[in-house]
């Protein structure tokens, strides 16, 4: 049976009907807000290529955190910009480092806001790579120990969840073991399991000054041509103890989000990364698109593709609209 008995437009007639049959809705509950913390005092340094975001020194976090909490956003994820970088990323696992201090500050302002930390040494290494470097090689196994140490200092400082983004093999297992040995058995791991080597990270690397000083990240981050491989990555991370699985970037990789959601019974996160954000902001500034509508459409589409949660620089803007 088909037309004219069937008319798909019957249920699109007005907004109330459309509301009744809408399959996917976006909620503030789904949003995670990334925050950049930097050394120094009195700093709220707008990030040029990411309008609306800033690097905050710890003493300037209070207003931002209260706003995030007031908007009902359940969680933030922290990235640190340290004062000193060296070839082993020492500041990444300094118990008194930038992120470790920021966690304590945020917990004193908003104890129930979920604080997630990015676990990766690239913001802390002078060469900008996510692992220990020997010659032109990024070493896997020696990096695991540093990541495990880094995660432990975050959790000791009060982090609620850790999110390894380095793409070394075995890091989820190493971090889980390190946490369990210190009795942090109840701290979840959100694994950047399918993280692709992507040019969409460009503005973020400007924000953190974390571009690799030689070569690229293709020997550890995934090849954008691959999809089956993402399923293997995810399966391994789940086996190693990951509690939430992330796909990154989001927009150009929604097929991966859907495959992961279909194949595994585990919460899925998608990272709507810096380049995806900047493109929308830039086009909206030029008056070429309706920035607000595009933002809401993108976030809804990421959710429809299968993401339970979305890490996004749009979190505050979207929450304001969702709370209207
Ligand atoms: C690594 C990390 C990166 C991002 C999140 N964690 C950069 C990279 O892998 O080069 C990118 C996030 C974004 O682009 O918004 N610490």
mmCIF file of C-alpha atoms and ligand atoms in Angstrom:
data_model
loop_
_atom_site.group_PDB
_atom_site.id
_atom_site.type_symbol
_atom_site.label_atom_id
_atom_site.label_comp_id
_atom_site.label_asym_id
_atom_site.label_seq_id
_atom_site.Cartn_x
_atom_site.Cartn_y
_atom_site.Cartn_z
ATOM 1 C CA UNK A 1 0.000 0.000 0.000
ATOM 2 C CA UNK A 2 1.209 3.485 -0.779
ATOM 3 C CA UNK A 3 0.073 6.876 -1.907
ATOM 4 C CA UNK A 4 -2.646 8.179 -1.821
ATOM 5 C CA UNK A 5 -3.730 6.050 1.168
ATOM 6 C CA UNK A 6 -0.421 6.687 2.852
ATOM 7 C CA UNK A 7 0.632 10.304 3.286
ATOM 8 C CA UNK A 8 3.749 10.829 5.376
ATOM 9 C CA UNK A 9 2.998 14.524 5.710
ATOM 10 C CA UNK A 10 -0.045 13.869 7.981
ATOM 11 C CA UNK A 11 2.152 13.717 11.068
ATOM 12 C CA UNK A 12 4.221 16.759 10.103
ATOM 13 C CA UNK A 13 1.282 19.173 10.040
ATOM 14 C CA UNK A 14 2.113 21.228 13.108
ATOM 15 C CA UNK A 15 4.670 21.470 15.874
ATOM 16 C CA UNK A 16 2.645 19.556 18.456
ATOM 17 C CA UNK A 17 2.214 16.605 16.108
ATOM 18 C CA UNK A 18 5.900 16.753 15.242
ATOM 19 C CA UNK A 19 6.757 16.769 18.949
ATOM 20 C CA UNK A 20 4.630 13.658 19.473
ATOM 21 C CA UNK A 21 6.469 11.599 16.863
ATOM 22 C CA UNK A 22 9.983 12.980 17.316
ATOM 23 C CA UNK A 23 12.322 10.026 17.858
ATOM 24 C CA UNK A 24 15.336 11.886 19.223
ATOM 25 C CA UNK A 25 15.528 14.810 21.597
ATOM 26 C CA UNK A 26 18.501 16.641 22.975
ATOM 27 C CA UNK A 27 18.743 17.349 26.695
ATOM 28 C CA UNK A 28 21.128 19.343 28.862
ATOM 29 C CA UNK A 29 21.820 15.971 30.502
ATOM 30 C CA UNK A 30 23.671 14.930 27.347
ATOM 31 C CA UNK A 31 26.217 17.757 27.382
ATOM 32 C CA UNK A 32 29.800 17.837 28.637
ATOM 33 C CA UNK A 33 31.611 21.182 28.586
ATOM 34 C CA UNK A 34 35.374 21.275 27.822
ATOM 35 C CA UNK A 35 37.375 23.813 29.827
ATOM 36 C CA UNK A 36 40.951 25.028 29.343
ATOM 37 C CA UNK A 37 42.908 25.910 32.475
ATOM 38 C CA UNK A 38 46.151 27.795 32.300
ATOM 39 C CA UNK A 39 48.921 28.913 34.631
ATOM 40 C CA UNK A 40 49.100 32.488 35.907
ATOM 41 C CA UNK A 41 46.629 34.766 37.663
ATOM 42 C CA UNK A 42 43.716 36.897 36.586
ATOM 43 C CA UNK A 43 43.639 35.323 33.138
ATOM 44 C CA UNK A 44 40.578 34.894 30.946
ATOM 45 C CA UNK A 45 42.210 34.661 27.589
ATOM 46 C CA UNK A 46 39.778 34.351 24.680
ATOM 47 C CA UNK A 47 40.812 31.643 22.203
ATOM 48 C CA UNK A 48 40.985 33.412 18.846
ATOM 49 C CA UNK A 49 40.017 30.499 16.626
ATOM 50 C CA UNK A 50 37.233 29.347 18.988
ATOM 51 C CA UNK A 51 35.051 32.408 19.658
ATOM 52 C CA UNK A 52 33.162 32.158 22.949
ATOM 53 C CA UNK A 53 35.759 29.974 24.686
ATOM 54 C CA UNK A 54 38.721 30.987 26.818
ATOM 55 C CA UNK A 55 41.704 29.775 28.780
ATOM 56 C CA UNK A 56 41.116 30.434 32.470
ATOM 57 C CA UNK A 57 43.630 30.723 35.253
ATOM 58 C CA UNK A 58 42.498 28.853 38.357
ATOM 59 C CA UNK A 59 41.514 32.004 40.254
ATOM 60 C CA UNK A 60 39.175 32.958 37.399
ATOM 61 C CA UNK A 61 37.266 29.670 37.229
ATOM 62 C CA UNK A 62 34.599 30.470 39.784
ATOM 63 C CA UNK A 63 32.221 32.508 37.597
ATOM 64 C CA UNK A 64 32.500 30.037 34.713
ATOM 65 C CA UNK A 65 31.845 27.018 36.926
ATOM 66 C CA UNK A 66 28.839 28.671 38.563
ATOM 67 C CA UNK A 67 27.446 29.456 35.131
ATOM 68 C CA UNK A 68 27.919 25.859 33.915
ATOM 69 C CA UNK A 69 26.283 24.516 37.056
ATOM 70 C CA UNK A 70 23.467 27.072 36.877
ATOM 71 C CA UNK A 71 22.688 25.970 33.339
ATOM 72 C CA UNK A 72 22.271 22.399 34.543
ATOM 73 C CA UNK A 73 25.208 20.980 32.571
ATOM 74 C CA UNK A 74 26.211 17.847 34.498
ATOM 75 C CA UNK A 75 29.910 17.644 33.664
ATOM 76 C CA UNK A 76 33.055 19.416 32.520
ATOM 77 C CA UNK A 77 36.202 17.954 30.990
ATOM 78 C CA UNK A 78 39.488 19.655 31.798
ATOM 79 C CA UNK A 79 42.518 20.393 29.630
ATOM 80 C CA UNK A 80 45.622 21.967 31.120
ATOM 81 C CA UNK A 81 48.171 24.375 29.739
ATOM 82 C CA UNK A 82 51.258 24.094 31.952
ATOM 83 C CA UNK A 83 53.905 26.753 32.509
ATOM 84 C CA UNK A 84 56.739 24.423 31.555
ATOM 85 C CA UNK A 85 56.832 21.666 28.966
ATOM 86 C CA UNK A 86 59.574 19.024 28.790
ATOM 87 C CA UNK A 87 60.250 15.883 26.798
ATOM 88 C CA UNK A 88 58.555 13.545 29.292
ATOM 89 C CA UNK A 89 55.615 15.816 30.148
ATOM 90 C CA UNK A 90 56.503 15.997 33.863
ATOM 91 C CA UNK A 91 53.832 18.583 34.641
ATOM 92 C CA UNK A 92 51.145 16.132 33.507
ATOM 93 C CA UNK A 93 51.655 13.994 36.609
ATOM 94 C CA UNK A 94 52.760 16.667 39.045
ATOM 95 C CA UNK A 95 50.347 16.255 42.016
ATOM 96 C CA UNK A 96 50.391 20.039 42.210
ATOM 97 C CA UNK A 97 50.071 20.601 38.455
ATOM 98 C CA UNK A 98 47.624 22.843 36.679
ATOM 99 C CA UNK A 99 44.778 20.364 36.207
ATOM 100 C CA UNK A 100 45.253 18.810 39.650
ATOM 101 C CA UNK A 101 44.863 22.258 41.268
ATOM 102 C CA UNK A 102 41.947 23.152 39.009
ATOM 103 C CA UNK A 103 40.083 19.991 40.071
ATOM 104 C CA UNK A 104 40.356 20.973 43.735
ATOM 105 C CA UNK A 105 39.179 24.501 42.967
ATOM 106 C CA UNK A 106 36.186 23.314 40.926
ATOM 107 C CA UNK A 107 35.223 20.781 43.578
ATOM 108 C CA UNK A 108 35.277 23.550 46.201
ATOM 109 C CA UNK A 109 32.956 25.701 44.035
ATOM 110 C CA UNK A 110 30.583 22.976 42.802
ATOM 111 C CA UNK A 111 31.143 19.676 44.639
ATOM 112 C CA UNK A 112 28.546 17.751 42.647
ATOM 113 C CA UNK A 113 29.580 18.919 39.171
ATOM 114 C CA UNK A 114 31.177 15.888 37.502
ATOM 115 C CA UNK A 115 34.821 16.646 36.775
ATOM 116 C CA UNK A 116 36.324 14.564 33.988
ATOM 117 C CA UNK A 117 39.989 14.949 33.053
ATOM 118 C CA UNK A 118 41.680 14.432 29.722
ATOM 119 C CA UNK A 119 44.545 12.021 30.279
ATOM 120 C CA UNK A 120 47.227 12.613 27.657
ATOM 121 C CA UNK A 121 50.667 14.160 27.854
ATOM 122 C CA UNK A 122 50.689 16.134 24.581
ATOM 123 C CA UNK A 123 49.843 19.450 26.248
ATOM 124 C CA UNK A 124 52.796 18.901 28.573
ATOM 125 C CA UNK A 125 55.523 17.672 26.224
ATOM 126 C CA UNK A 126 57.972 19.990 24.467
ATOM 127 C CA UNK A 127 57.701 17.884 21.287
ATOM 128 C CA UNK A 128 53.874 17.928 21.394
ATOM 129 C CA UNK A 129 53.441 14.162 20.990
ATOM 130 C CA UNK A 130 51.132 12.020 23.121
ATOM 131 C CA UNK A 131 53.883 9.614 24.157
ATOM 132 C CA UNK A 132 57.544 9.291 25.042
ATOM 133 C CA UNK A 133 59.676 10.044 22.001
ATOM 134 C CA UNK A 134 62.816 8.192 20.920
ATOM 135 C CA UNK A 135 64.295 9.464 17.680
ATOM 136 C CA UNK A 136 61.309 9.780 15.425
ATOM 137 C CA UNK A 137 59.331 7.077 17.206
ATOM 138 C CA UNK A 138 56.522 7.449 19.723
ATOM 139 C CA UNK A 139 57.043 4.702 22.282
ATOM 140 C CA UNK A 140 53.985 2.830 23.491
ATOM 141 C CA UNK A 141 54.807 0.825 26.599
ATOM 142 C CA UNK A 142 56.959 3.379 28.461
ATOM 143 C CA UNK A 143 54.131 5.898 27.983
ATOM 144 C CA UNK A 144 51.611 3.673 29.777
ATOM 145 C CA UNK A 145 53.290 4.161 33.122
ATOM 146 C CA UNK A 146 53.124 7.958 32.766
ATOM 147 C CA UNK A 147 49.453 7.892 31.788
ATOM 148 C CA UNK A 148 48.628 5.697 34.744
ATOM 149 C CA UNK A 149 50.524 8.080 37.045
ATOM 150 C CA UNK A 150 48.773 11.078 35.511
ATOM 151 C CA UNK A 151 45.299 9.576 35.973
ATOM 152 C CA UNK A 152 46.082 8.709 39.585
ATOM 153 C CA UNK A 153 47.098 12.307 40.424
ATOM 154 C CA UNK A 154 43.833 13.541 38.884
ATOM 155 C CA UNK A 155 41.745 11.118 40.911
ATOM 156 C CA UNK A 156 43.651 11.871 44.102
ATOM 157 C CA UNK A 157 42.899 15.561 43.497
ATOM 158 C CA UNK A 158 39.186 14.714 43.292
ATOM 159 C CA UNK A 159 38.417 13.970 39.633
ATOM 160 C CA UNK A 160 35.234 11.932 39.187
ATOM 161 C CA UNK A 161 36.247 10.307 35.903
ATOM 162 C CA UNK A 162 39.333 10.049 33.696
ATOM 163 C CA UNK A 163 39.370 10.144 29.907
ATOM 164 C CA UNK A 164 42.512 8.850 28.169
ATOM 165 C CA UNK A 165 42.919 10.455 24.720
ATOM 166 C CA UNK A 166 46.454 9.390 23.779
ATOM 167 C CA UNK A 167 45.644 6.253 21.715
ATOM 168 C CA UNK A 168 48.520 4.179 23.099
ATOM 169 C CA UNK A 169 47.688 0.455 23.098
ATOM 170 C CA UNK A 170 46.845 -0.871 26.548
ATOM 171 C CA UNK A 171 46.331 2.482 28.279
ATOM 172 C CA UNK A 172 42.835 1.743 29.568
ATOM 173 C CA UNK A 173 44.081 -1.437 31.232
ATOM 174 C CA UNK A 174 47.143 0.298 32.650
ATOM 175 C CA UNK A 175 45.046 3.152 34.073
ATOM 176 C CA UNK A 176 42.416 0.750 35.493
ATOM 177 C CA UNK A 177 45.124 -1.309 37.187
ATOM 178 C CA UNK A 178 46.829 1.795 38.587
ATOM 179 C CA UNK A 179 43.558 3.116 40.018
ATOM 180 C CA UNK A 180 42.436 -0.238 41.413
ATOM 181 C CA UNK A 181 45.757 -0.801 43.162
ATOM 182 C CA UNK A 182 45.141 2.430 45.074
ATOM 183 C CA UNK A 183 41.541 1.437 45.825
ATOM 184 C CA UNK A 184 39.955 3.842 43.369
ATOM 185 C CA UNK A 185 37.896 0.955 42.044
ATOM 186 C CA UNK A 186 34.770 3.100 41.615
ATOM 187 C CA UNK A 187 36.253 5.742 39.296
ATOM 188 C CA UNK A 188 34.932 5.303 35.732
ATOM 189 C CA UNK A 189 37.091 5.527 32.621
ATOM 190 C CA UNK A 190 35.762 7.283 29.525
ATOM 191 C CA UNK A 191 37.981 6.033 26.748
ATOM 192 C CA UNK A 192 38.652 8.001 23.581
ATOM 193 C CA UNK A 193 38.512 4.581 21.936
ATOM 194 C CA UNK A 194 37.985 5.497 18.297
ATOM 195 C CA UNK A 195 40.027 8.660 17.969
ATOM 196 C CA UNK A 196 40.988 9.522 14.423
ATOM 197 C CA UNK A 197 44.047 11.420 13.175
ATOM 198 C CA UNK A 198 42.111 14.500 12.139
ATOM 199 C CA UNK A 199 42.686 18.042 10.949
ATOM 200 C CA UNK A 200 39.532 18.977 12.870
ATOM 201 C CA UNK A 201 41.695 19.306 16.016
ATOM 202 C CA UNK A 202 43.510 22.354 14.602
ATOM 203 C CA UNK A 203 41.941 25.116 16.736
ATOM 204 C CA UNK A 204 42.347 23.017 19.908
ATOM 205 C CA UNK A 205 46.054 22.637 19.240
ATOM 206 C CA UNK A 206 46.316 26.418 18.874
ATOM 207 C CA UNK A 207 44.510 26.803 22.184
ATOM 208 C CA UNK A 208 46.907 24.432 23.968
ATOM 209 C CA UNK A 209 49.980 25.025 21.830
ATOM 210 C CA UNK A 210 50.086 21.236 21.478
ATOM 211 C CA UNK A 211 50.790 20.631 17.791
ATOM 212 C CA UNK A 212 53.457 17.979 17.285
ATOM 213 C CA UNK A 213 56.782 19.685 16.593
ATOM 214 C CA UNK A 214 57.752 16.967 14.136
ATOM 215 C CA UNK A 215 55.724 14.486 12.110
ATOM 216 C CA UNK A 216 52.073 13.848 12.878
ATOM 217 C CA UNK A 217 49.904 11.605 15.042
ATOM 218 C CA UNK A 218 49.149 9.003 12.376
ATOM 219 C CA UNK A 219 51.222 6.274 14.047
ATOM 220 C CA UNK A 220 48.868 6.255 17.031
ATOM 221 C CA UNK A 221 45.563 7.921 16.105
ATOM 222 C CA UNK A 222 43.279 6.057 13.674
ATOM 223 C CA UNK A 223 43.179 6.338 9.912
ATOM 224 C CA UNK A 224 39.945 8.091 8.847
ATOM 225 C CA UNK A 225 39.448 5.463 6.154
ATOM 226 C CA UNK A 226 38.842 2.742 8.726
ATOM 227 C CA UNK A 227 35.625 1.626 10.374
ATOM 228 C CA UNK A 228 36.094 -2.085 11.230
ATOM 229 C CA UNK A 229 39.234 -1.066 13.076
ATOM 230 C CA UNK A 230 37.166 1.245 15.295
ATOM 231 C CA UNK A 231 35.119 -1.748 16.378
ATOM 232 C CA UNK A 232 38.296 -3.613 17.367
ATOM 233 C CA UNK A 233 39.585 -0.586 19.277
ATOM 234 C CA UNK A 234 36.304 -0.293 21.158
ATOM 235 C CA UNK A 235 36.134 -4.016 21.930
ATOM 236 C CA UNK A 236 39.661 -3.955 23.352
ATOM 237 C CA UNK A 237 38.975 -0.898 25.510
ATOM 238 C CA UNK A 238 35.812 -2.474 26.915
ATOM 239 C CA UNK A 239 37.803 -5.600 27.728
ATOM 240 C CA UNK A 240 40.414 -3.457 29.494
ATOM 241 C CA UNK A 241 37.727 -1.856 31.651
ATOM 242 C CA UNK A 242 36.390 1.211 29.834
ATOM 243 C CA UNK A 243 32.999 2.348 31.172
ATOM 244 C CA UNK A 244 32.152 4.861 28.442
ATOM 245 C CA UNK A 245 33.363 4.733 24.861
ATOM 246 C CA UNK A 246 34.094 7.845 22.838
ATOM 247 C CA UNK A 247 34.180 8.451 19.106
ATOM 248 C CA UNK A 248 36.117 11.520 17.970
ATOM 249 C CA UNK A 249 35.641 13.713 15.940
ATOM 250 C CA UNK A 250 31.850 13.548 15.723
ATOM 251 C CA UNK A 251 30.333 15.183 12.660
ATOM 252 C CA UNK A 252 32.320 13.542 9.898
ATOM 253 C CA UNK A 253 32.368 10.231 11.828
ATOM 254 C CA UNK A 254 28.694 9.683 12.675
ATOM 255 C CA UNK A 255 28.730 6.331 10.887
ATOM 256 C CA UNK A 256 31.269 5.190 13.473
ATOM 257 C CA UNK A 257 29.077 6.464 16.324
ATOM 258 C CA UNK A 258 26.163 4.446 14.937
ATOM 259 C CA UNK A 259 28.212 1.269 14.449
ATOM 260 C CA UNK A 260 29.607 1.446 17.962
ATOM 261 C CA UNK A 261 26.138 2.051 19.419
ATOM 262 C CA UNK A 262 24.720 -0.917 17.478
ATOM 263 C CA UNK A 263 27.520 -3.341 18.313
ATOM 264 C CA UNK A 264 28.041 -2.700 22.034
ATOM 265 C CA UNK A 265 25.797 -2.200 25.034
ATOM 266 C CA UNK A 266 27.782 0.594 26.589
ATOM 267 C CA UNK A 267 27.286 4.347 26.939
ATOM 268 C CA UNK A 268 28.691 6.153 23.913
ATOM 269 C CA UNK A 269 30.136 9.659 23.874
ATOM 270 C CA UNK A 270 30.989 11.716 20.801
ATOM 271 C CA UNK A 271 33.400 14.647 20.770
ATOM 272 C CA UNK A 272 32.130 17.588 18.708
ATOM 273 C CA UNK A 273 35.689 18.875 18.328
ATOM 274 C CA UNK A 274 37.238 22.307 17.986
ATOM 275 C CA UNK A 275 37.305 22.459 14.182
ATOM 276 C CA UNK A 276 33.631 21.533 13.996
ATOM 277 C CA UNK A 277 32.867 24.344 16.425
ATOM 278 C CA UNK A 278 35.059 26.935 14.718
ATOM 279 C CA UNK A 279 33.570 26.295 11.271
ATOM 280 C CA UNK A 280 30.082 27.011 12.557
ATOM 281 C CA UNK A 281 31.181 30.110 14.462
ATOM 282 C CA UNK A 282 33.088 31.496 11.481
ATOM 283 C CA UNK A 283 30.289 30.956 8.984
ATOM 284 C CA UNK A 284 27.745 32.416 11.424
ATOM 285 C CA UNK A 285 29.946 35.484 11.972
ATOM 286 C CA UNK A 286 29.980 36.040 8.231
ATOM 287 C CA UNK A 287 26.202 35.794 8.190
ATOM 288 C CA UNK A 288 26.336 32.780 5.894
ATOM 289 C CA UNK A 289 24.426 30.433 8.201
ATOM 290 C CA UNK A 290 22.133 30.690 11.225
ATOM 291 C CA UNK A 291 24.668 29.681 13.884
ATOM 292 C CA UNK A 292 22.096 28.828 16.554
ATOM 293 C CA UNK A 293 19.974 26.617 14.335
ATOM 294 C CA UNK A 294 23.011 24.862 12.869
ATOM 295 C CA UNK A 295 24.381 24.232 16.365
ATOM 296 C CA UNK A 296 21.148 22.636 17.588
ATOM 297 C CA UNK A 297 20.833 20.584 14.412
ATOM 298 C CA UNK A 298 24.388 19.282 14.699
ATOM 299 C CA UNK A 299 23.966 18.293 18.341
ATOM 300 C CA UNK A 300 20.646 16.563 17.673
ATOM 301 C CA UNK A 301 22.158 14.689 14.744
ATOM 302 C CA UNK A 302 25.061 13.484 16.858
ATOM 303 C CA UNK A 303 22.546 12.208 19.399
ATOM 304 C CA UNK A 304 20.424 10.523 16.708
ATOM 305 C CA UNK A 305 23.535 8.799 15.354
ATOM 306 C CA UNK A 306 23.772 7.038 18.714
ATOM 307 C CA UNK A 307 25.706 9.244 21.122
ATOM 308 C CA UNK A 308 24.396 9.262 24.687
ATOM 309 C CA UNK A 309 26.600 12.212 25.554
ATOM 310 C CA UNK A 310 28.310 14.944 23.581
ATOM 311 C CA UNK A 311 31.481 16.774 24.500
ATOM 312 C CA UNK A 312 30.994 20.190 22.964
ATOM 313 C CA UNK A 313 32.193 23.782 23.172
ATOM 314 C CA UNK A 314 28.544 24.632 22.370
ATOM 315 C CA UNK A 315 27.382 23.188 25.710
ATOM 316 C CA UNK A 316 26.603 26.527 27.378
ATOM 317 C CA UNK A 317 24.952 28.028 24.275
ATOM 318 C CA UNK A 318 22.884 24.903 23.710
ATOM 319 C CA UNK A 319 21.894 24.655 27.386
ATOM 320 C CA UNK A 320 20.599 28.240 27.281
ATOM 321 C CA UNK A 321 18.319 27.311 24.400
ATOM 322 C CA UNK A 322 17.231 24.000 25.948
ATOM 323 C CA UNK A 323 16.398 25.776 29.221
ATOM 324 C CA UNK A 324 14.181 28.405 27.537
HETATM 325 C C1 LIG B 1 44.803 15.214 23.194
HETATM 326 C C2 LIG B 1 43.523 15.796 22.743
HETATM 327 C C3 LIG B 1 43.270 16.522 21.582
HETATM 328 C C4 LIG B 1 41.927 16.884 21.622
HETATM 329 C C5 LIG B 1 41.400 16.389 22.798
HETATM 330 N N1 LIG B 1 42.396 15.696 23.470
HETATM 331 C C6 LIG B 1 44.189 16.961 20.514
HETATM 332 C C7 LIG B 1 44.894 16.002 19.672
HETATM 333 O O1 LIG B 1 44.709 14.786 19.720
HETATM 334 O O2 LIG B 1 45.729 16.502 18.906
HETATM 335 C C8 LIG B 1 41.229 17.676 20.571
HETATM 336 C C9 LIG B 1 39.927 18.266 20.959
HETATM 337 C C10 LIG B 1 39.383 19.227 19.984
HETATM 338 O O3 LIG B 1 39.875 19.413 18.864
HETATM 339 O O4 LIG B 1 38.380 19.875 20.356
HETATM 340 N N2 LIG B 1 45.148 15.657 24.488
#
